[in-house]
Amino acid sequence: MKLQLPNESLNTKTLILLILIAYLFSLSMRYLWVMDVQGIEAFHWNNALMINTNDGYFFAEGARDILKGSHQAYDLSPIDNPASLLTAWLSKIIPVSFETLILYMPAFIGSLIVIPLILIGRALNQSTMGFIAALIASIAHSYYNRTMTGYYDTDMLAIVLPLFSLYFIVLALLHQRNRFLIPVTITFALYQWWYPQGYALNTAILVTVLLYALIFERKNHYIYKISLFIIIGILTLPIWMKLSIALAVFAFFHFQPKLDQKWFWFLFAGMGTVYFATGGIDPIWGFLKSYVLRESVSTDTAELHFYNVAQTVREAGNIPFTVFAERISGHTISFLLACIGYALAVFAYRPLLITLPFVALGFIAMSSGLRFTIYAVPAMALGFAYFLLFITQGIEKRWLRSITLFVFTITALYPNYLHIREYMTPTVFTAQEVSTLDKLGKIASREDYVITWWDYGYPIRYYSDVKTLVDGGKHTGDVNYPASYILTQPQSNAAMMARLSIEYTEKSFENNNSAIISSMLKDYKADTVDDMMVALQLNPALPKPTRDIYLYLPLRMMEILPTVTLFSYLDLQNPDNKPEQPFFYATQQIQDTGKTIELGNGISILKEKSILKMGSQETPIKGFYQVGYNKDNVLQVNEQHFASEGLNVIYMASYGRFVIVDDFYFNSAYIQMFVFEHYDKNLFEPVLLDPMSKIYKLKV
Ligand code: MG
């Protein structure tokens, strides 16, 4: 049996029709989430559903400030970010609200993936293959998850753009005409602009094309030309400069075809030099180090050793094979068939070899975490489509073959459809939380700071238009340290560190020295933060306040409090001295059996003895606190004391939660101010006290 399938010719009208069908299919699948969550009032703000990815608020902040025409110095608003620029531009031409625009952008833009896939199929005279691949790729688990409605992020073009590059390379390899070279540069340059992290993938494609030339067509000058135009596209230069270079080189080839051969290698060497001189392979090495070799990036400043955020964020360990397969193809069986089909397809259609870097990057996920599976999606979708066409070749009756293909395609799509139905992602914040942030925005000035954990940085900056200490992109150990310290230390330490960290952060932008903790210690002539705090208690000499500072304490931080603590509950001077972490347990799993209250994980309260049982161990309950709202929504605290030592049990009745903490957590600013609303009147003043999130203003 021949591996190449019989050629299919396709006129432009049918091509457009196929693209439209696949695009509408992809869009309608992305509308299922909207239909399911539309009725949930808590997911709406400003008459639109809110987005469901935290990072989206970063791009939204940038776009908002671009449209507004101003922003504050050092507010970290990404006004030059491509995603923000695209959003701002679209918002000027598309007559929908800003909220609606960012909600639907990922669905409408991410669904564009069907176009390059169908075009690649058509270029190979296999339009049906492209069409089936487009349907599957558009809703494969990992691709869907990162381009679903509301997943407003750079992912929406992170696969689409390089697939267009592949399409033009396939055309170039097949037809070997100079006219395909400029689109190669354009697509690479656009992708590099949109997603600078794509540099490693782009370089891998370049290497693949060079290898392709060396192995199969060593003497074919044209293939090297393709690599030259790829290099131009990925140079670390402004996009207009790359396009000018590409046009100049193209014109040279076009008007001086005789000199072409002679000067080509000179040009090639020149561009190669620029490549190594500008970006080079350092970024790729950095990428490999952080993701493949899992080397953690050092965040130490001076002699202080901070906790590395990568230690908590990275998806742990290897992922099970079934999860890996499902994320790429929807089901283990379709994934295995796709692998076979892919292997056969690259033999049958050699230009498809240039999809190898995608497959390789996708397969890195096996050892480096789920985020990479998305790259293998398009190539494996093509593999699966080829497999279907290949095994149904023998069916002679055309209608019978069409039905067979239809049935198998639907079968392959079905697990992906099921995944979409089950994947009911909530919005980042609820309307109630956003309403509090909205009110804060009206109280606070744009130069004021909100201190909280980094997870809430982007949404707070978007909804309240204030500054933040840390956010989804700025959360290395050294910048997380003060945030963690403020949230988990007693109020007096928290207040002093709040003022210090903000004033030092603002100063750090001006003098370009981001080691703020080191600077504080130097200025206050202290060896450790503890020493500095003791000195400040005796002689409060805080920097002069330049702005207001707010503390944002949300209920949702309760779940991650131990993680927050990790970043400041450590010995900065001696990284080997690892203190035992304080005790914290929170649960909503509560079962009253009469004599005991079962709290899950082998933890229970023995009511009569006022003792806490953890496994076989018994610990005295120091104090029992019941906190809840009364009819008038005023917080009430009832407390009972049982022992001088032991753990504190807090029953947050209105939230149906039990929290068990030692004295460290009990005295922390977060527990005292959020759970009990006990605040030091000399240090803080309450601004907004909503049950879901409480905001205090610093008075020192
Ligand atoms: Mg701002």
mmCIF file with all atom_site columns, N, CA and C and ligand atoms in Angstrom, residues 61 64-65 68 71-72 75 446 465-466, ligand 1:
data_model
loop_
_atom_site.group_PDB
_atom_site.id
_atom_site.type_symbol
_atom_site.label_atom_id
_atom_site.label_alt_id
_atom_site.label_comp_id
_atom_site.label_asym_id
_atom_site.label_entity_id
_atom_site.label_seq_id
_atom_site.pdbx_PDB_ins_code
_atom_site.Cartn_x
_atom_site.Cartn_y
_atom_site.Cartn_z
_atom_site.occupancy
_atom_site.B_iso_or_equiv
_atom_site.pdbx_formal_charge
_atom_site.auth_seq_id
_atom_site.auth_comp_id
_atom_site.auth_asym_id
_atom_site.auth_atom_id
_atom_site.pdbx_PDB_model_num
ATOM   1  N  N  . GLU A 1 61  ? -5.280 45.396 32.135 1.00 0.00 ? 61  GLU A N  1
ATOM   2  C  CA . GLU A 1 61  ? -4.812 46.649 32.744 1.00 0.00 ? 61  GLU A CA 1
ATOM   3  C  C  . GLU A 1 61  ? -4.067 47.482 31.702 1.00 0.00 ? 61  GLU A C  1
ATOM   4  N  N  . ARG A 1 64  ? -6.494 48.872 29.153 1.00 0.00 ? 64  ARG A N  1
ATOM   5  C  CA . ARG A 1 64  ? -7.273 49.966 29.741 1.00 0.00 ? 64  ARG A CA 1
ATOM   6  C  C  . ARG A 1 64  ? -6.461 51.255 29.779 1.00 0.00 ? 64  ARG A C  1
ATOM   7  N  N  . ASP A 1 65  ? -5.179 51.137 30.188 1.00 0.00 ? 65  ASP A N  1
ATOM   8  C  CA . ASP A 1 65  ? -4.340 52.333 30.286 1.00 0.00 ? 65  ASP A CA 1
ATOM   9  C  C  . ASP A 1 65  ? -3.992 52.903 28.909 1.00 0.00 ? 65  ASP A C  1
ATOM   10 N  N  . LYS A 1 68  ? -7.010 54.771 27.961 1.00 0.00 ? 68  LYS A N  1
ATOM   11 C  CA . LYS A 1 68  ? -7.157 55.945 28.814 1.00 0.00 ? 68  LYS A CA 1
ATOM   12 C  C  . LYS A 1 68  ? -6.122 56.998 28.430 1.00 0.00 ? 68  LYS A C  1
ATOM   13 N  N  . HIS A 1 71  ? -0.880 56.398 32.437 1.00 0.00 ? 71  HIS A N  1
ATOM   14 C  CA . HIS A 1 71  ? -0.716 55.472 33.554 1.00 0.00 ? 71  HIS A CA 1
ATOM   15 C  C  . HIS A 1 71  ? 0.337  56.051 34.483 1.00 0.00 ? 71  HIS A C  1
ATOM   16 N  N  . GLN A 1 72  ? 0.582  55.410 35.631 1.00 0.00 ? 72  GLN A N  1
ATOM   17 C  CA . GLN A 1 72  ? 1.490  55.972 36.618 1.00 0.00 ? 72  GLN A CA 1
ATOM   18 C  C  . GLN A 1 72  ? 2.885  55.364 36.471 1.00 0.00 ? 72  GLN A C  1
ATOM   19 N  N  . ASP A 1 75  ? 3.946  51.637 37.807 1.00 0.00 ? 75  ASP A N  1
ATOM   20 C  CA . ASP A 1 75  ? 2.747  50.886 38.205 1.00 0.00 ? 75  ASP A CA 1
ATOM   21 C  C  . ASP A 1 75  ? 2.705  49.509 37.547 1.00 0.00 ? 75  ASP A C  1
ATOM   22 N  N  . ARG A 1 446 ? -4.416 56.526 42.447 1.00 0.00 ? 446 ARG A N  1
ATOM   23 C  CA . ARG A 1 446 ? -3.696 55.612 41.568 1.00 0.00 ? 446 ARG A CA 1
ATOM   24 C  C  . ARG A 1 446 ? -2.253 55.393 42.011 1.00 0.00 ? 446 ARG A C  1
ATOM   25 N  N  . ASP A 1 465 ? -7.301 50.067 40.072 1.00 0.00 ? 465 ASP A N  1
ATOM   26 C  CA . ASP A 1 465 ? -6.294 50.971 39.501 1.00 0.00 ? 465 ASP A CA 1
ATOM   27 C  C  . ASP A 1 465 ? -5.397 51.573 40.579 1.00 0.00 ? 465 ASP A C  1
ATOM   28 N  N  . VAL A 1 466 ? -4.710 50.704 41.280 1.00 0.00 ? 466 VAL A N  1
ATOM   29 C  CA . VAL A 1 466 ? -3.740 51.106 42.299 1.00 0.00 ? 466 VAL A CA 1
ATOM   30 C  C  . VAL A 1 466 ? -2.429 50.414 41.948 1.00 0.00 ? 466 VAL A C  1
HETATM 31 MG MG . MG  B 2 .   ? -2.523 52.331 37.328 1.00 0.00 ? 1   MG  B MG 1
#
